[in-house]
Amino acid sequence: MMSGLFYFEEVTHEEKRAWILGIAAIASYAVYLALVLGRAGGRPLAEVPYVAALLWTVGVSIAATIVASILAAVISRDGEKDQRDREIGRFGEYVGHSFVVIGAVAALLLAMAEAPHFWIANAVYLAFTLSAILGSIARIFAYRRGFQPW
């Protein structure tokens, strides 16, 4: 049975989770951007109310990821994680964490420059989003193209 992006018989549950996380991160950040930019109305972005939109999009993204992961687990027929799944997961986390570090440095620099809270919060949110996307891409490529731990 083929469904959307997955051949359910051939894709491991962990690869499905990587797809789910990447898609949820992209979708939630796109919704957040649409909400914030839509509220700007010609005024500076730093004056746009963003906190509620940020919290709601993050919360909905987390909830959607959990629900989709549970549904994928119910549909999946594969067993527990094996050593390869654990190493690919660790690899994806290492790759994704690079953007968390970059975002933390950017937020620190913005705070030292006394930038408005809007820019600091958005630097952190963008870093977390890019971390999730890059980590998911790294996992998917490792599953699709092979993975050679060193």
C-alpha positions as a Markdown table, in Angstrom:
| # | Residue | x | y | z |
|---|---|---|---|---|
| 1 | Met | 0.0 | 0.0 | 0.0 |
| 2 | Met | 1.4 | 3.4 | -1.0 |
| 3 | Ser | 0.2 | 6.4 | 0.9 |
| 4 | Gly | 1.6 | 9.9 | 0.3 |
| 5 | Leu | 5.3 | 10.1 | 1.0 |
| 6 | Phe | 5.6 | 6.7 | 2.6 |
| 7 | Tyr | 5.6 | 3.1 | 1.5 |
| 8 | Phe | 4.3 | 1.9 | 4.8 |
| 9 | Glu | 5.7 | -1.6 | 4.4 |
| 10 | Glu | 9.3 | -0.4 | 3.7 |
| 11 | Val | 9.7 | 2.7 | 5.8 |
| 12 | Thr | 10.7 | 2.3 | 9.5 |
| 13 | His | 8.7 | 4.0 | 12.2 |
| 14 | Glu | 11.7 | 6.2 | 13.0 |
| 15 | Glu | 11.9 | 7.5 | 9.4 |
| 16 | Lys | 8.2 | 8.2 | 9.5 |
| 17 | Arg | 8.8 | 10.2 | 12.7 |
| 18 | Ala | 11.6 | 12.2 | 11.0 |
| 19 | Trp | 9.2 | 13.1 | 8.1 |
| 20 | Ile | 6.5 | 14.0 | 10.6 |
| 21 | Leu | 8.8 | 16.3 | 12.6 |
| 22 | Gly | 10.2 | 18.0 | 9.6 |
| 23 | Ile | 6.8 | 18.6 | 8.0 |
| 24 | Ala | 5.3 | 19.9 | 11.3 |
| 25 | Ala | 8.2 | 22.2 | 11.8 |
| 26 | Ile | 7.9 | 23.7 | 8.3 |
| 27 | Ala | 4.1 | 24.0 | 8.6 |
| 28 | Ser | 4.0 | 25.6 | 12.0 |
| 29 | Tyr | 6.7 | 28.1 | 11.2 |
| 30 | Ala | 4.9 | 29.0 | 8.0 |
| 31 | Val | 1.7 | 29.6 | 9.9 |
| 32 | Tyr | 3.5 | 31.7 | 12.5 |
| 33 | Leu | 5.1 | 33.8 | 9.8 |
| 34 | Ala | 1.8 | 34.3 | 8.0 |
| 35 | Leu | 0.1 | 35.4 | 11.3 |
| 36 | Val | 2.9 | 37.8 | 12.3 |
| 37 | Leu | 3.4 | 39.3 | 8.9 |
| 38 | Gly | -0.3 | 39.6 | 8.4 |
| 39 | Arg | -0.6 | 41.6 | 11.7 |
| 40 | Ala | 2.2 | 44.0 | 10.7 |
| 41 | Gly | 0.0 | 46.2 | 8.6 |
| 42 | Gly | 2.9 | 48.6 | 7.7 |
| 43 | Arg | 4.2 | 49.0 | 11.3 |
| 44 | Pro | 7.7 | 47.8 | 12.3 |
| 45 | Leu | 7.8 | 44.1 | 13.0 |
| 46 | Ala | 9.2 | 44.6 | 16.5 |
| 47 | Glu | 5.8 | 46.2 | 17.4 |
| 48 | Val | 3.7 | 43.4 | 16.2 |
| 49 | Pro | 2.0 | 41.2 | 18.9 |
| 50 | Tyr | 3.7 | 37.8 | 18.4 |
| 51 | Val | 3.7 | 36.0 | 21.8 |
| 52 | Ala | 0.3 | 34.4 | 21.4 |
| 53 | Ala | 1.0 | 33.3 | 17.8 |
| 54 | Leu | 4.3 | 31.9 | 18.8 |
| 55 | Leu | 3.0 | 29.9 | 21.7 |
| 56 | Trp | 0.0 | 28.6 | 19.8 |
| 57 | Thr | 1.9 | 27.5 | 16.7 |
| 58 | Val | 4.5 | 25.8 | 18.9 |
| 59 | Gly | 1.9 | 24.1 | 21.0 |
| 60 | Val | -0.2 | 22.9 | 18.0 |
| 61 | Ser | 2.9 | 21.7 | 16.3 |
| 62 | Ile | 3.9 | 19.6 | 19.3 |
| 63 | Ala | 0.4 | 18.2 | 19.7 |
| 64 | Ala | 0.2 | 17.4 | 16.0 |
| 65 | Thr | 3.6 | 15.7 | 16.0 |
| 66 | Ile | 2.6 | 13.6 | 19.0 |
| 67 | Val | -0.7 | 12.6 | 17.4 |
| 68 | Ala | 0.8 | 11.9 | 14.0 |
| 69 | Ser | 3.6 | 9.8 | 15.6 |
| 70 | Ile | 1.1 | 7.7 | 17.5 |
| 71 | Leu | -0.9 | 7.1 | 14.4 |
| 72 | Ala | 2.2 | 6.2 | 12.5 |
| 73 | Ala | 3.2 | 3.8 | 15.3 |
| 74 | Val | -0.3 | 2.1 | 15.1 |
| 75 | Ile | 0.0 | 1.8 | 11.3 |
| 76 | Ser | 3.6 | 0.6 | 11.4 |
| 77 | Arg | 4.4 | -3.0 | 11.4 |
| 78 | Asp | 8.1 | -2.8 | 12.2 |
| 79 | Gly | 9.4 | -3.7 | 15.6 |
| 80 | Glu | 11.5 | -1.9 | 18.1 |
| 81 | Lys | 14.4 | 0.4 | 17.3 |
| 82 | Asp | 17.6 | -1.4 | 16.3 |
| 83 | Gln | 21.2 | -0.2 | 16.6 |
| 84 | Arg | 21.0 | 1.5 | 13.1 |
| 85 | Asp | 17.9 | 3.5 | 14.1 |
| 86 | Arg | 19.6 | 4.7 | 17.3 |
| 87 | Glu | 22.7 | 5.8 | 15.5 |
| 88 | Ile | 20.7 | 7.5 | 12.7 |
| 89 | Gly | 18.7 | 9.3 | 15.4 |
| 90 | Arg | 21.8 | 10.4 | 17.3 |
| 91 | Phe | 23.3 | 11.6 | 14.0 |
| 92 | Gly | 20.2 | 13.6 | 13.2 |
| 93 | Glu | 20.3 | 15.1 | 16.7 |
| 94 | Tyr | 24.0 | 16.1 | 16.3 |
| 95 | Val | 23.3 | 17.8 | 13.0 |
| 96 | Gly | 20.2 | 19.5 | 14.2 |
| 97 | His | 21.8 | 20.8 | 17.4 |
| 98 | Ser | 24.2 | 23.0 | 15.4 |
| 99 | Phe | 21.3 | 25.4 | 14.7 |
| 100 | Val | 20.3 | 25.5 | 18.4 |
| 101 | Val | 23.9 | 26.6 | 19.1 |
| 102 | Ile | 23.8 | 29.2 | 16.3 |
| 103 | Gly | 20.4 | 30.5 | 17.6 |
| 104 | Ala | 21.6 | 30.7 | 21.1 |
| 105 | Val | 24.6 | 32.8 | 20.0 |
| 106 | Ala | 22.4 | 35.0 | 17.8 |
| 107 | Ala | 20.0 | 35.5 | 20.7 |
| 108 | Leu | 22.9 | 36.3 | 23.0 |
| 109 | Leu | 24.3 | 38.9 | 20.5 |
| 110 | Leu | 20.8 | 40.4 | 20.1 |
| 111 | Ala | 20.4 | 40.7 | 23.9 |
| 112 | Met | 23.8 | 42.3 | 24.2 |
| 113 | Ala | 22.9 | 44.8 | 21.5 |
| 114 | Glu | 19.6 | 45.4 | 23.5 |
| 115 | Ala | 17.5 | 44.4 | 20.5 |
| 116 | Pro | 13.7 | 44.3 | 21.1 |
| 117 | His | 12.4 | 41.1 | 22.6 |
| 118 | Phe | 10.6 | 40.3 | 19.3 |
| 119 | Trp | 13.9 | 39.8 | 17.5 |
| 120 | Ile | 15.4 | 37.7 | 20.3 |
| 121 | Ala | 12.4 | 35.4 | 20.5 |
| 122 | Asn | 12.2 | 35.0 | 16.7 |
| 123 | Ala | 15.9 | 34.2 | 16.5 |
| 124 | Val | 15.4 | 31.4 | 19.0 |
| 125 | Tyr | 12.2 | 30.1 | 17.3 |
| 126 | Leu | 13.9 | 30.1 | 13.9 |
| 127 | Ala | 16.9 | 28.3 | 15.3 |
| 128 | Phe | 14.6 | 25.6 | 16.8 |
| 129 | Thr | 12.7 | 25.3 | 13.6 |
| 130 | Leu | 15.8 | 25.0 | 11.5 |
| 131 | Ser | 17.2 | 22.5 | 14.0 |
| 132 | Ala | 14.1 | 20.3 | 13.6 |
| 133 | Ile | 14.2 | 20.6 | 9.8 |
| 134 | Leu | 17.9 | 20.0 | 9.4 |
| 135 | Gly | 17.8 | 17.1 | 11.9 |
| 136 | Ser | 14.9 | 15.5 | 10.0 |
| 137 | Ile | 16.6 | 15.9 | 6.7 |
| 138 | Ala | 19.8 | 14.3 | 8.0 |
| 139 | Arg | 17.8 | 11.3 | 9.3 |
| 140 | Ile | 15.8 | 10.9 | 6.1 |
| 141 | Phe | 19.0 | 11.1 | 4.0 |
| 142 | Ala | 20.7 | 8.5 | 6.3 |
| 143 | Tyr | 17.7 | 6.2 | 5.8 |
| 144 | Arg | 17.5 | 6.7 | 2.1 |
| 145 | Arg | 21.1 | 7.0 | 1.1 |
| 146 | Gly | 22.7 | 4.8 | 3.7 |
| 147 | Phe | 24.5 | 5.6 | 6.9 |
| 148 | Gln | 28.1 | 5.0 | 7.8 |
| 149 | Pro | 28.9 | 5.6 | 11.4 |
| 150 | Trp | 32.6 | 6.5 | 12.1 |
